[in-house]
Amino acid sequence: MNKIERDPSFSSRFRKLFEFATMSEVGKRLNVPHATVRNYYHGRLPAPDILIKIANETGVSLTWLLTGSGEMYPTAAGGRDLGRALESLIESIVDRRLAEIERDKKKPAKSTLGFDLDVAVRRHNDPKLILNEWYEFEGLKAPKDFGVVFFRGWETFTTDEKVEAVRDARRVLDRSKKK
């Protein structure tokens, strides 16, 4: 039976090399399946051709990648300038962050990570003000008509019921905007 060789120190170097990237991004960059990248994150050593591909793609020293000794990135005398390597890394981090910002702008209303609906309900206790604030927070234009049906009996709702009523109204409003 073949035993898969695992090296936790390789795993930590691999994580360091791709620290800001998701496993999916690493897989695309190296042109290997996500599951293969996951194995590397869990300590499995790549095949020699993949090790060379990692070194070529990232500019990392093969010696450092395999053993942890020496410089992570070779100096200019070794073929790659450290400044260029850092510049490339910074550029990829900035590009990734800008892409995240663009993705966040297009996220559906289900994702309310940034807007604290509970706080807004306690602060305003007015569903129209809450929805206006929520849309404004996301940089969107609020609809003119919110549909009163969600808010009948608002004064009798508990805080949790108010939060759910606003969430339900938001879902319906967003769906009707898409049509």
C-alpha atoms as a PDB file:
ATOM      1  CA  MET A   1       0.000   0.000   0.000  1.00  0.00           C
ATOM      2  CA  ASN A   2       1.371   3.404  -0.959  1.00  0.00           C
ATOM      3  CA  LYS A   3       1.721   5.810   1.889  1.00  0.00           C
ATOM      4  CA  ILE A   4       1.293   9.477   0.970  1.00  0.00           C
ATOM      5  CA  GLU A   5       4.254  11.498   2.121  1.00  0.00           C
ATOM      6  CA  ARG A   6       3.244  14.520   4.200  1.00  0.00           C
ATOM      7  CA  ASP A   7       5.506  17.343   5.269  1.00  0.00           C
ATOM      8  CA  PRO A   8       3.979  19.905   7.652  1.00  0.00           C
ATOM      9  CA  SER A   9       6.936  22.244   7.156  1.00  0.00           C
ATOM     10  CA  PHE A  10       6.306  22.245   3.387  1.00  0.00           C
ATOM     11  CA  SER A  11       2.681  23.045   4.094  1.00  0.00           C
ATOM     12  CA  SER A  12       3.633  26.086   6.183  1.00  0.00           C
ATOM     13  CA  ARG A  13       5.996  27.350   3.447  1.00  0.00           C
ATOM     14  CA  PHE A  14       3.322  26.780   0.805  1.00  0.00           C
ATOM     15  CA  ARG A  15       0.805  28.727   2.916  1.00  0.00           C
ATOM     16  CA  LYS A  16       3.309  31.552   3.358  1.00  0.00           C
ATOM     17  CA  LEU A  17       3.945  31.691  -0.365  1.00  0.00           C
ATOM     18  CA  PHE A  18       0.238  32.018  -1.203  1.00  0.00           C
ATOM     19  CA  GLU A  19      -0.943  33.647   2.043  1.00  0.00           C
ATOM     20  CA  PHE A  20      -3.524  36.022   0.557  1.00  0.00           C
ATOM     21  CA  ALA A  21      -4.894  33.681  -2.085  1.00  0.00           C
ATOM     22  CA  THR A  22      -7.742  31.212  -1.761  1.00  0.00           C
ATOM     23  CA  MET A  23      -7.151  27.568  -2.658  1.00  0.00           C
ATOM     24  CA  SER A  24      -9.199  28.120  -5.794  1.00  0.00           C
ATOM     25  CA  GLU A  25      -7.022  31.075  -6.834  1.00  0.00           C
ATOM     26  CA  VAL A  26      -3.853  29.052  -6.219  1.00  0.00           C
ATOM     27  CA  GLY A  27      -5.270  26.190  -8.294  1.00  0.00           C
ATOM     28  CA  LYS A  28      -6.044  28.517 -11.186  1.00  0.00           C
ATOM     29  CA  ARG A  29      -2.648  30.165 -10.968  1.00  0.00           C
ATOM     30  CA  LEU A  30      -0.842  26.812 -11.047  1.00  0.00           C
ATOM     31  CA  ASN A  31      -3.361  25.181 -13.387  1.00  0.00           C
ATOM     32  CA  VAL A  32      -4.041  22.318 -10.984  1.00  0.00           C
ATOM     33  CA  PRO A  33      -7.337  21.154  -9.438  1.00  0.00           C
ATOM     34  CA  HIS A  34      -8.603  22.684  -6.189  1.00  0.00           C
ATOM     35  CA  ALA A  35      -8.404  19.281  -4.463  1.00  0.00           C
ATOM     36  CA  THR A  36      -4.718  19.021  -5.357  1.00  0.00           C
ATOM     37  CA  VAL A  37      -4.027  22.431  -3.850  1.00  0.00           C
ATOM     38  CA  ARG A  38      -5.923  21.379  -0.717  1.00  0.00           C
ATOM     39  CA  ASN A  39      -3.587  18.381  -0.437  1.00  0.00           C
ATOM     40  CA  TYR A  40      -0.592  20.734  -0.591  1.00  0.00           C
ATOM     41  CA  TYR A  41      -2.119  22.874   2.164  1.00  0.00           C
ATOM     42  CA  HIS A  42      -2.400  19.694   4.217  1.00  0.00           C
ATOM     43  CA  GLY A  43       1.268  18.807   3.749  1.00  0.00           C
ATOM     44  CA  ARG A  44       1.353  16.598   0.675  1.00  0.00           C
ATOM     45  CA  LEU A  45       4.461  17.206  -1.410  1.00  0.00           C
ATOM     46  CA  PRO A  46       3.850  18.113  -5.063  1.00  0.00           C
ATOM     47  CA  ALA A  47       5.355  16.194  -7.938  1.00  0.00           C
ATOM     48  CA  PRO A  48       8.664  17.579  -9.235  1.00  0.00           C
ATOM     49  CA  ASP A  49       7.061  19.174 -12.301  1.00  0.00           C
ATOM     50  CA  ILE A  50       4.560  21.014 -10.066  1.00  0.00           C
ATOM     51  CA  LEU A  51       7.368  22.172  -7.756  1.00  0.00           C
ATOM     52  CA  ILE A  52       9.107  23.671 -10.778  1.00  0.00           C
ATOM     53  CA  LYS A  53       5.828  25.249 -11.909  1.00  0.00           C
ATOM     54  CA  ILE A  54       5.372  26.812  -8.423  1.00  0.00           C
ATOM     55  CA  ALA A  55       8.913  28.193  -8.501  1.00  0.00           C
ATOM     56  CA  ASN A  56       8.507  29.586 -12.011  1.00  0.00           C
ATOM     57  CA  GLU A  57       5.103  31.093 -11.275  1.00  0.00           C
ATOM     58  CA  THR A  58       6.071  32.753  -7.991  1.00  0.00           C
ATOM     59  CA  GLY A  59       9.801  33.308  -8.329  1.00  0.00           C
ATOM     60  CA  VAL A  60      10.406  31.429  -5.082  1.00  0.00           C
ATOM     61  CA  SER A  61      13.617  29.498  -4.538  1.00  0.00           C
ATOM     62  CA  LEU A  62      13.185  25.744  -4.978  1.00  0.00           C
ATOM     63  CA  THR A  63      15.656  25.196  -2.148  1.00  0.00           C
ATOM     64  CA  TRP A  64      13.567  27.322   0.203  1.00  0.00           C
ATOM     65  CA  LEU A  65      10.330  25.704  -0.973  1.00  0.00           C
ATOM     66  CA  LEU A  66      11.618  22.175  -0.376  1.00  0.00           C
ATOM     67  CA  THR A  67      13.833  22.619   2.684  1.00  0.00           C
ATOM     68  CA  GLY A  68      13.082  26.007   4.174  1.00  0.00           C
ATOM     69  CA  SER A  69      16.752  26.984   4.003  1.00  0.00           C
ATOM     70  CA  GLY A  70      18.182  29.981   2.213  1.00  0.00           C
ATOM     71  CA  GLU A  71      16.315  32.997   0.910  1.00  0.00           C
ATOM     72  CA  MET A  72      12.673  32.661  -0.039  1.00  0.00           C
ATOM     73  CA  TYR A  73      13.323  34.665  -3.203  1.00  0.00           C
ATOM     74  CA  PRO A  74      16.682  34.532  -4.960  1.00  0.00           C
ATOM     75  CA  THR A  75      18.598  37.788  -5.308  1.00  0.00           C
ATOM     76  CA  ALA A  76      19.240  39.436  -8.657  1.00  0.00           C
ATOM     77  CA  ALA A  77      22.379  37.325  -9.026  1.00  0.00           C
ATOM     78  CA  GLY A  78      20.157  34.247  -8.764  1.00  0.00           C
ATOM     79  CA  GLY A  79      18.043  35.328 -11.677  1.00  0.00           C
ATOM     80  CA  ARG A  80      15.175  37.251 -10.115  1.00  0.00           C
ATOM     81  CA  ASP A  81      15.289  40.631  -8.471  1.00  0.00           C
ATOM     82  CA  LEU A  82      13.734  40.788  -4.995  1.00  0.00           C
ATOM     83  CA  GLY A  83      12.287  44.224  -5.726  1.00  0.00           C
ATOM     84  CA  ARG A  84      10.460  42.893  -8.779  1.00  0.00           C
ATOM     85  CA  ALA A  85       9.173  39.949  -6.763  1.00  0.00           C
ATOM     86  CA  LEU A  86       7.820  42.244  -4.056  1.00  0.00           C
ATOM     87  CA  GLU A  87       6.348  44.593  -6.639  1.00  0.00           C
ATOM     88  CA  SER A  88       4.605  41.668  -8.299  1.00  0.00           C
ATOM     89  CA  LEU A  89       3.278  40.427  -4.962  1.00  0.00           C
ATOM     90  CA  ILE A  90       1.987  43.876  -4.002  1.00  0.00           C
ATOM     91  CA  GLU A  91       0.385  44.274  -7.421  1.00  0.00           C
ATOM     92  CA  SER A  92      -1.420  40.941  -7.104  1.00  0.00           C
ATOM     93  CA  ILE A  93      -2.638  41.818  -3.583  1.00  0.00           C
ATOM     94  CA  VAL A  94      -3.947  45.186  -4.766  1.00  0.00           C
ATOM     95  CA  ASP A  95      -5.622  43.623  -7.812  1.00  0.00           C
ATOM     96  CA  ARG A  96      -7.252  40.966  -5.647  1.00  0.00           C
ATOM     97  CA  ARG A  97      -8.479  43.584  -3.152  1.00  0.00           C
ATOM     98  CA  LEU A  98      -9.914  45.776  -5.929  1.00  0.00           C
ATOM     99  CA  ALA A  99     -11.702  42.734  -7.356  1.00  0.00           C
ATOM    100  CA  GLU A 100     -13.144  41.995  -3.891  1.00  0.00           C
ATOM    101  CA  ILE A 101     -14.419  45.564  -3.609  1.00  0.00           C
ATOM    102  CA  GLU A 102     -16.097  45.304  -7.021  1.00  0.00           C
ATOM    103  CA  ARG A 103     -17.627  41.923  -6.061  1.00  0.00           C
ATOM    104  CA  ASP A 104     -18.883  43.386  -2.782  1.00  0.00           C
ATOM    105  CA  LYS A 105     -20.645  46.176  -4.659  1.00  0.00           C
ATOM    106  CA  LYS A 106     -22.555  43.574  -6.655  1.00  0.00           C
ATOM    107  CA  LYS A 107     -23.437  41.259  -3.755  1.00  0.00           C
ATOM    108  CA  PRO A 108     -27.104  40.377  -3.408  1.00  0.00           C
ATOM    109  CA  ALA A 109     -29.109  41.778  -0.523  1.00  0.00           C
ATOM    110  CA  LYS A 110     -28.891  38.459   1.367  1.00  0.00           C
ATOM    111  CA  SER A 111     -25.421  39.469   2.478  1.00  0.00           C
ATOM    112  CA  THR A 112     -25.787  42.020   5.269  1.00  0.00           C
ATOM    113  CA  LEU A 113     -22.304  41.673   6.729  1.00  0.00           C
ATOM    114  CA  GLY A 114     -21.642  45.402   6.814  1.00  0.00           C
ATOM    115  CA  PHE A 115     -25.050  46.769   7.788  1.00  0.00           C
ATOM    116  CA  ASP A 116     -26.204  46.085  11.348  1.00  0.00           C
ATOM    117  CA  LEU A 117     -29.946  45.716  11.025  1.00  0.00           C
ATOM    118  CA  ASP A 118     -30.491  45.106  14.757  1.00  0.00           C
ATOM    119  CA  VAL A 119     -28.841  48.416  15.654  1.00  0.00           C
ATOM    120  CA  ALA A 120     -30.797  50.266  12.960  1.00  0.00           C
ATOM    121  CA  VAL A 121     -34.108  48.863  14.263  1.00  0.00           C
ATOM    122  CA  ARG A 122     -33.293  49.942  17.817  1.00  0.00           C
ATOM    123  CA  ARG A 123     -32.090  53.360  16.672  1.00  0.00           C
ATOM    124  CA  HIS A 124     -34.934  54.307  14.316  1.00  0.00           C
ATOM    125  CA  ASN A 125     -37.903  52.065  15.092  1.00  0.00           C
ATOM    126  CA  ASP A 126     -39.264  53.181  11.699  1.00  0.00           C
ATOM    127  CA  PRO A 127     -39.132  50.627   8.877  1.00  0.00           C
ATOM    128  CA  LYS A 128     -38.921  53.212   6.098  1.00  0.00           C
ATOM    129  CA  LEU A 129     -35.976  54.994   7.723  1.00  0.00           C
ATOM    130  CA  ILE A 130     -34.269  51.655   8.344  1.00  0.00           C
ATOM    131  CA  LEU A 131     -34.650  50.529   4.716  1.00  0.00           C
ATOM    132  CA  ASN A 132     -33.496  53.924   3.425  1.00  0.00           C
ATOM    133  CA  GLU A 133     -30.404  53.712   5.650  1.00  0.00           C
ATOM    134  CA  TRP A 134     -29.699  50.143   4.515  1.00  0.00           C
ATOM    135  CA  TYR A 135     -29.903  51.028   0.826  1.00  0.00           C
ATOM    136  CA  GLU A 136     -27.785  54.134   1.400  1.00  0.00           C
ATOM    137  CA  PHE A 137     -25.191  52.049   3.278  1.00  0.00           C
ATOM    138  CA  GLU A 138     -24.871  49.777   0.246  1.00  0.00           C
ATOM    139  CA  GLY A 139     -24.670  52.706  -2.124  1.00  0.00           C
ATOM    140  CA  LEU A 140     -28.004  51.866  -3.739  1.00  0.00           C
ATOM    141  CA  LYS A 141     -31.043  53.992  -4.468  1.00  0.00           C
ATOM    142  CA  ALA A 142     -33.989  53.126  -2.242  1.00  0.00           C
ATOM    143  CA  PRO A 143     -37.340  52.416  -3.903  1.00  0.00           C
ATOM    144  CA  LYS A 144     -40.088  54.998  -3.487  1.00  0.00           C
ATOM    145  CA  ASP A 145     -42.731  52.521  -2.284  1.00  0.00           C
ATOM    146  CA  PHE A 146     -41.791  49.992   0.399  1.00  0.00           C
ATOM    147  CA  GLY A 147     -45.065  48.079   0.545  1.00  0.00           C
ATOM    148  CA  VAL A 148     -46.895  48.630   3.793  1.00  0.00           C
ATOM    149  CA  VAL A 149     -48.028  45.016   4.211  1.00  0.00           C
ATOM    150  CA  PHE A 150     -44.761  43.975   5.862  1.00  0.00           C
ATOM    151  CA  PHE A 151     -45.114  46.595   8.526  1.00  0.00           C
ATOM    152  CA  ARG A 152     -48.750  46.231   9.629  1.00  0.00           C
ATOM    153  CA  GLY A 153     -48.706  45.997  13.403  1.00  0.00           C
ATOM    154  CA  TRP A 154     -45.111  47.309  13.565  1.00  0.00           C
ATOM    155  CA  GLU A 155     -45.709  48.817  17.000  1.00  0.00           C
ATOM    156  CA  THR A 156     -46.626  45.405  18.423  1.00  0.00           C
ATOM    157  CA  PHE A 157     -43.609  43.556  16.952  1.00  0.00           C
ATOM    158  CA  THR A 158     -40.697  42.472  19.122  1.00  0.00           C
ATOM    159  CA  THR A 159     -37.257  43.694  18.021  1.00  0.00           C
ATOM    160  CA  ASP A 160     -36.546  40.311  16.407  1.00  0.00           C
ATOM    161  CA  GLU A 161     -39.861  40.409  14.536  1.00  0.00           C
ATOM    162  CA  LYS A 162     -39.085  43.930  13.318  1.00  0.00           C
ATOM    163  CA  VAL A 163     -35.690  42.797  12.041  1.00  0.00           C
ATOM    164  CA  GLU A 164     -37.283  39.878  10.185  1.00  0.00           C
ATOM    165  CA  ALA A 165     -40.030  42.109   8.735  1.00  0.00           C
ATOM    166  CA  VAL A 166     -37.414  44.525   7.368  1.00  0.00           C
ATOM    167  CA  ARG A 167     -35.356  41.618   5.959  1.00  0.00           C
ATOM    168  CA  ASP A 168     -38.450  40.150   4.278  1.00  0.00           C
ATOM    169  CA  ALA A 169     -39.376  43.531   2.807  1.00  0.00           C
ATOM    170  CA  ARG A 170     -35.836  44.004   1.521  1.00  0.00           C
ATOM    171  CA  ARG A 171     -35.834  40.595  -0.181  1.00  0.00           C
ATOM    172  CA  VAL A 172     -39.123  41.322  -1.930  1.00  0.00           C
ATOM    173  CA  LEU A 173     -38.037  44.829  -2.934  1.00  0.00           C
ATOM    174  CA  ASP A 174     -34.760  43.551  -4.364  1.00  0.00           C
ATOM    175  CA  ARG A 175     -36.546  40.803  -6.289  1.00  0.00           C
ATOM    176  CA  SER A 176     -39.035  43.282  -7.744  1.00  0.00           C
ATOM    177  CA  LYS A 177     -36.152  45.594  -8.816  1.00  0.00           C
ATOM    178  CA  LYS A 178     -34.595  42.736 -10.821  1.00  0.00           C
ATOM    179  CA  LYS A 179     -37.750  42.174 -12.878  1.00  0.00           C
END
